[in-house]
GROMACS .gro file of C-alpha atoms in nm:
model
  237
    1MET     CA    1   0.000   0.000   0.000
    2PRO     CA    2   0.146   0.338  -0.099
    3ARG     CA    3   0.260   0.560   0.188
    4ARG     CA    4   0.004   0.835   0.112
    5THR     CA    5  -0.278   0.581   0.102
    6LEU     CA    6  -0.163   0.429   0.430
    7ALA     CA    7  -0.148   0.773   0.592
    8PHE     CA    8  -0.501   0.848   0.476
    9VAL     CA    9  -0.634   0.517   0.607
   10ILE     CA   10  -0.470   0.573   0.946
   11PHE     CA   11  -0.612   0.924   0.960
   12ALA     CA   12  -0.961   0.796   0.872
   13VAL     CA   13  -0.942   0.527   1.141
   14VAL     CA   14  -0.835   0.784   1.402
   15VAL     CA   15  -1.123   1.011   1.299
   16ALA     CA   16  -1.367   0.719   1.317
   17ALA     CA   17  -1.242   0.625   1.665
   18ALA     CA   18  -1.287   0.984   1.783
   19CYS     CA   19  -1.639   0.994   1.640
   20VAL     CA   20  -1.730   0.666   1.811
   21ARG     CA   21  -1.596   0.805   2.139
   22LEU     CA   22  -1.807   1.118   2.098
   23GLY     CA   23  -2.111   0.906   2.016
   24PHE     CA   24  -2.077   0.706   2.337
   25TRP     CA   25  -2.021   1.032   2.526
   26GLN     CA   26  -2.355   1.159   2.397
   27LEU     CA   27  -2.521   0.834   2.505
   28SER     CA   28  -2.368   0.885   2.848
   29ARG     CA   29  -2.511   1.236   2.857
   30LEU     CA   30  -2.850   1.090   2.759
   31GLY     CA   31  -2.832   0.854   3.055
   32GLU     CA   32  -2.747   1.141   3.288
   33ARG     CA   33  -3.037   1.346   3.149
   34ARG     CA   34  -3.279   1.059   3.206
   35ALA     CA   35  -3.155   1.012   3.562
   36LEU     CA   36  -3.192   1.385   3.632
   37ASN     CA   37  -3.545   1.385   3.486
   38ALA     CA   38  -3.638   1.092   3.709
   39THR     CA   39  -3.500   1.274   4.015
   40ILE     CA   40  -3.688   1.595   3.934
   41ALA     CA   41  -4.012   1.406   3.870
   42ALA     CA   42  -3.981   1.223   4.202
   43ARG     CA   43  -3.925   1.550   4.390
   44LEU     CA   44  -4.217   1.724   4.223
   45GLU     CA   45  -4.452   1.431   4.284
   46ALA     CA   46  -4.359   1.392   4.650
   47PRO     CA   47  -4.594   1.545   4.909
   48ALA     CA   48  -4.524   1.906   5.006
   49ALA     CA   49  -4.303   1.927   5.314
   50PRO     CA   50  -4.213   2.203   5.563
   51TRP     CA   51  -3.939   2.452   5.471
   52ASP     CA   52  -3.688   2.329   5.732
   53GLU     CA   53  -3.716   1.975   5.601
   54VAL     CA   54  -3.675   2.044   5.229
   55THR     CA   55  -3.387   2.289   5.277
   56ARG     CA   56  -3.193   2.070   5.521
   57ASP     CA   57  -2.975   1.941   5.239
   58SER     CA   58  -2.912   2.225   4.996
   59ALA     CA   59  -2.761   1.989   4.736
   60SER     CA   60  -3.092   1.804   4.694
   61ALA     CA   61  -3.333   2.089   4.766
   62ARG     CA   62  -3.398   2.214   4.412
   63TYR     CA   63  -3.744   2.114   4.281
   64ARG     CA   64  -3.851   1.977   4.621
   65ARG     CA   65  -4.212   2.058   4.700
   66VAL     CA   66  -4.268   2.284   4.996
   67GLN     CA   67  -4.562   2.442   5.176
   68LEU     CA   68  -4.523   2.777   5.350
   69THR     CA   69  -4.757   3.001   5.541
   70GLY     CA   70  -4.682   3.369   5.578
   71ARG     CA   71  -4.773   3.722   5.482
   72TYR     CA   72  -4.699   3.878   5.144
   73ASP     CA   73  -4.505   4.206   5.135
   74TYR     CA   74  -4.651   4.364   4.821
   75ALA     CA   75  -4.476   4.695   4.887
   76ARG     CA   76  -4.143   4.539   4.790
   77GLU     CA   77  -4.246   4.323   4.498
   78LEU     CA   78  -4.013   4.280   4.203
   79VAL     CA   79  -4.069   4.161   3.848
   80LEU     CA   80  -3.841   3.930   3.652
   81THR     CA   81  -3.847   4.092   3.309
   82SER     CA   82  -3.862   3.951   2.956
   83ARG     CA   83  -4.041   3.625   3.034
   84ALA     CA   84  -4.228   3.505   2.726
   85ARG     CA   85  -4.520   3.263   2.740
   86ASN     CA   86  -4.663   3.107   2.424
   87GLY     CA   87  -4.494   3.385   2.227
   88ALA     CA   88  -4.646   3.665   2.438
   89PRO     CA   89  -4.418   3.905   2.630
   90GLY     CA   90  -4.452   3.925   3.005
   91VAL     CA   91  -4.292   3.915   3.349
   92TYR     CA   92  -4.277   3.689   3.652
   93VAL     CA   93  -4.412   3.850   3.969
   94LEU     CA   94  -4.173   3.801   4.264
   95THR     CA   95  -4.323   3.871   4.606
   96PRO     CA   96  -4.141   3.846   4.941
   97LEU     CA   97  -4.326   3.623   5.186
   98ALA     CA   98  -4.263   3.701   5.553
   99VAL     CA   99  -4.232   3.369   5.737
  100ALA     CA  100  -4.204   3.335   6.114
  101GLY     CA  101  -3.855   3.245   6.230
  102SER     CA  102  -3.695   3.271   5.886
  103PRO     CA  103  -3.569   3.534   5.641
  104SER     CA  104  -3.823   3.639   5.382
  105VAL     CA  105  -3.881   3.385   5.109
  106LEU     CA  106  -3.910   3.523   4.756
  107VAL     CA  107  -4.210   3.365   4.584
  108ASN     CA  108  -4.251   3.352   4.208
  109ARG     CA  109  -4.627   3.386   4.203
  110GLY     CA  110  -4.658   3.353   3.827
  111TRP     CA  111  -4.657   3.513   3.484
  112ALA     CA  112  -4.841   3.828   3.380
  113TYR     CA  113  -4.867   3.982   3.035
  114ALA     CA  114  -4.660   4.297   2.976
  115ALA     CA  115  -4.653   4.454   2.631
  116ASP     CA  116  -4.293   4.571   2.674
  117GLY     CA  117  -4.185   4.266   2.873
  118MET     CA  118  -4.118   4.486   3.178
  119SER     CA  119  -4.406   4.704   3.299
  120ILE     CA  120  -4.727   4.595   3.472
  121ASP     CA  121  -4.964   4.734   3.734
  122LEU     CA  122  -4.862   4.518   4.028
  123SER     CA  123  -5.163   4.617   4.239
  124LYS     CA  124  -5.383   4.428   3.994
  125TRP     CA  125  -5.227   4.097   4.092
  126ASN     CA  126  -5.258   4.101   4.473
  127GLU     CA  127  -5.388   3.774   4.616
  128GLY     CA  128  -5.452   3.871   4.975
  129ASP     CA  129  -5.206   3.936   5.254
  130SER     CA  130  -5.200   3.603   5.436
  131ALA     CA  131  -5.107   3.313   5.211
  132THR     CA  132  -5.031   2.944   5.213
  133VAL     CA  133  -4.790   2.879   4.929
  134ASP     CA  134  -4.757   2.534   4.774
  135GLY     CA  135  -4.476   2.517   4.522
  136PHE     CA  136  -4.128   2.391   4.446
  137LEU     CA  137  -3.785   2.527   4.533
  138GLU     CA  138  -3.574   2.699   4.270
  139ALA     CA  139  -3.213   2.809   4.300
  140TYR     CA  140  -3.074   3.155   4.254
  141VAL     CA  141  -2.822   3.202   3.974
  142PRO     CA  142  -2.468   3.342   3.971
  143ALA     CA  143  -2.436   3.707   3.869
  144GLY     CA  144  -2.420   3.752   3.492
  145GLY     CA  145  -2.418   4.098   3.340
  146MET     CA  146  -2.657   4.376   3.437
  147VAL     CA  147  -2.915   4.258   3.692
  148SER     CA  148  -3.129   4.569   3.734
  149THR     CA  149  -3.351   4.713   3.463
  150PRO     CA  150  -3.292   5.091   3.457
  151SER     CA  151  -3.625   5.170   3.288
  152GLN     CA  152  -3.823   4.960   3.537
  153PRO     CA  153  -3.758   5.047   3.906
  154ARG     CA  154  -3.888   4.709   4.021
  155GLY     CA  155  -3.744   4.507   3.737
  156VAL     CA  156  -3.465   4.250   3.759
  157ARG     CA  157  -3.315   4.058   3.470
  158HIS     CA  158  -3.164   3.768   3.661
  159LEU     CA  159  -3.237   3.593   3.989
  160VAL     CA  160  -2.914   3.685   4.167
  161ARG     CA  161  -2.955   3.657   4.542
  162ASP     CA  162  -2.706   3.928   4.647
  163SER     CA  163  -2.856   4.182   4.408
  164ILE     CA  164  -3.211   4.102   4.517
  165GLU     CA  165  -3.113   4.140   4.883
  166GLN     CA  166  -2.970   4.483   4.801
  167ARG     CA  167  -3.294   4.580   4.627
  168LEU     CA  168  -3.509   4.459   4.917
  169GLY     CA  169  -3.279   4.587   5.192
  170GLU     CA  170  -3.282   4.258   5.382
  171ARG     CA  171  -3.164   3.900   5.367
  172VAL     CA  172  -3.372   3.646   5.179
  173ALA     CA  173  -3.386   3.269   5.211
  174PRO     CA  174  -3.128   3.076   5.006
  175PHE     CA  175  -3.397   2.935   4.775
  176LEU     CA  176  -3.699   3.096   4.616
  177VAL     CA  177  -4.034   2.921   4.579
  178VAL     CA  178  -4.219   2.882   4.251
  179GLN     CA  179  -4.587   2.871   4.342
  180ARG     CA  180  -4.789   2.606   4.161
  181LEU     CA  181  -5.125   2.570   4.331
  182GLY     CA  182  -5.403   2.816   4.407
  183ARG     CA  183  -5.623   3.036   4.190
  184ASP     CA  184  -5.804   2.937   3.875
  185GLN     CA  185  -5.568   3.009   3.586
  186ARG     CA  186  -5.805   2.973   3.294
  187ASP     CA  187  -5.820   3.350   3.250
  188SER     CA  188  -5.473   3.504   3.228
  189LEU     CA  189  -5.628   3.853   3.218
  190THR     CA  190  -5.748   3.826   3.578
  191HIS     CA  191  -5.515   3.570   3.734
  192LEU     CA  192  -5.143   3.514   3.735
  193VAL     CA  193  -5.040   3.206   3.538
  194ARG     CA  194  -4.839   2.975   3.761
  195VAL     CA  195  -4.497   2.881   3.628
  196GLU     CA  196  -4.443   2.516   3.540
  197PRO     CA  197  -4.117   2.328   3.601
  198PRO     CA  198  -3.880   2.303   3.305
  199PRO     CA  199  -3.979   2.039   3.047
  200MET     CA  200  -3.826   1.702   3.125
  201ASN     CA  201  -3.729   1.596   2.774
  202GLU     CA  202  -3.422   1.404   2.665
  203GLY     CA  203  -3.268   1.684   2.463
  204SER     CA  204  -3.073   1.615   2.144
  205HIS     CA  205  -2.824   1.366   2.286
  206ARG     CA  206  -2.968   1.066   2.100
  207SER     CA  207  -2.966   1.240   1.760
  208TYR     CA  208  -2.612   1.370   1.822
  209ALA     CA  209  -2.495   1.018   1.906
  210ILE     CA  210  -2.645   0.884   1.584
  211GLN     CA  211  -2.470   1.160   1.388
  212TRP     CA  212  -2.131   1.079   1.544
  213PHE     CA  213  -2.169   0.707   1.472
  214ALA     CA  214  -2.269   0.793   1.114
  215PHE     CA  215  -1.956   1.007   1.074
  216ALA     CA  216  -1.747   0.716   1.203
  217LEU     CA  217  -1.906   0.482   0.950
  218ILE     CA  218  -1.847   0.729   0.667
  219ALA     CA  219  -1.480   0.763   0.766
  220LEU     CA  220  -1.431   0.384   0.773
  221VAL     CA  221  -1.611   0.328   0.443
  222GLY     CA  222  -1.405   0.604   0.284
  223ALA     CA  223  -1.085   0.448   0.415
  224ALA     CA  224  -1.185   0.108   0.278
  225VAL     CA  225  -1.261   0.255  -0.066
  226VAL     CA  226  -0.927   0.437  -0.082
  227ALA     CA  227  -0.739   0.129   0.039
  228ARG     CA  228  -0.894  -0.083  -0.237
  229ARG     CA  229  -0.775   0.152  -0.507
  230GLY     CA  230  -0.437   0.112  -0.661
  231PRO     CA  231  -0.176   0.384  -0.713
  232GLY     CA  232  -0.349   0.480  -1.036
  233GLY     CA  233  -0.679   0.550  -0.863
  234ASP     CA  234  -0.865   0.245  -1.004
  235ALA     CA  235  -1.005  -0.022  -0.777
  236ALA     CA  236  -0.769  -0.310  -0.728
  237ARG     CA  237  -0.849  -0.615  -0.943
   0.00000   0.00000   0.00000
């Protein structure tokens, strides 16, 4: 076999091996995604538990169901801006809930339509002062870029705990609560639309794995075709 042909075959085999490795890596990611989905589903389907119980282990607290009783502080509400729903612009309404014996817990009470994705009349969405909140825990995010919205005094772009504490002037609990139950949501013009957990799909890992295995096959077939050809370019007889 000519040296150039041998070099090409070796290169094709190396490429095929790398593609196979990437394919199995995507299958591994698919397995991790399925395991995570199963964990989230189990937490969301479990009965609601008291705050102290679900936050005891911060590593496993996210998406745990919790039930809290307290008093809403509407005077210090915030809105998480630019939250689309079914293609419509809107915001999430974030209301501090004063809980006995604990820092205030920020509650994502739901989505409201806002034509500019920032501005709403918050007084329209009050749900009474005393409240029992049934929802799931969500984590704050690391700081990333500008958090405040200059054109909206109560607007925030990201759920960054330190920045929200500065806006509220007090400490808040280490997790926020996404409220799920309460209020008929059939009419989004009169009721906040509760926020659902993220979709638990499998992502694109399976299709990516198939693509990588296909690339490996193409590389091997190409190497075999080149190897069968003689120095003149015709297939060996």
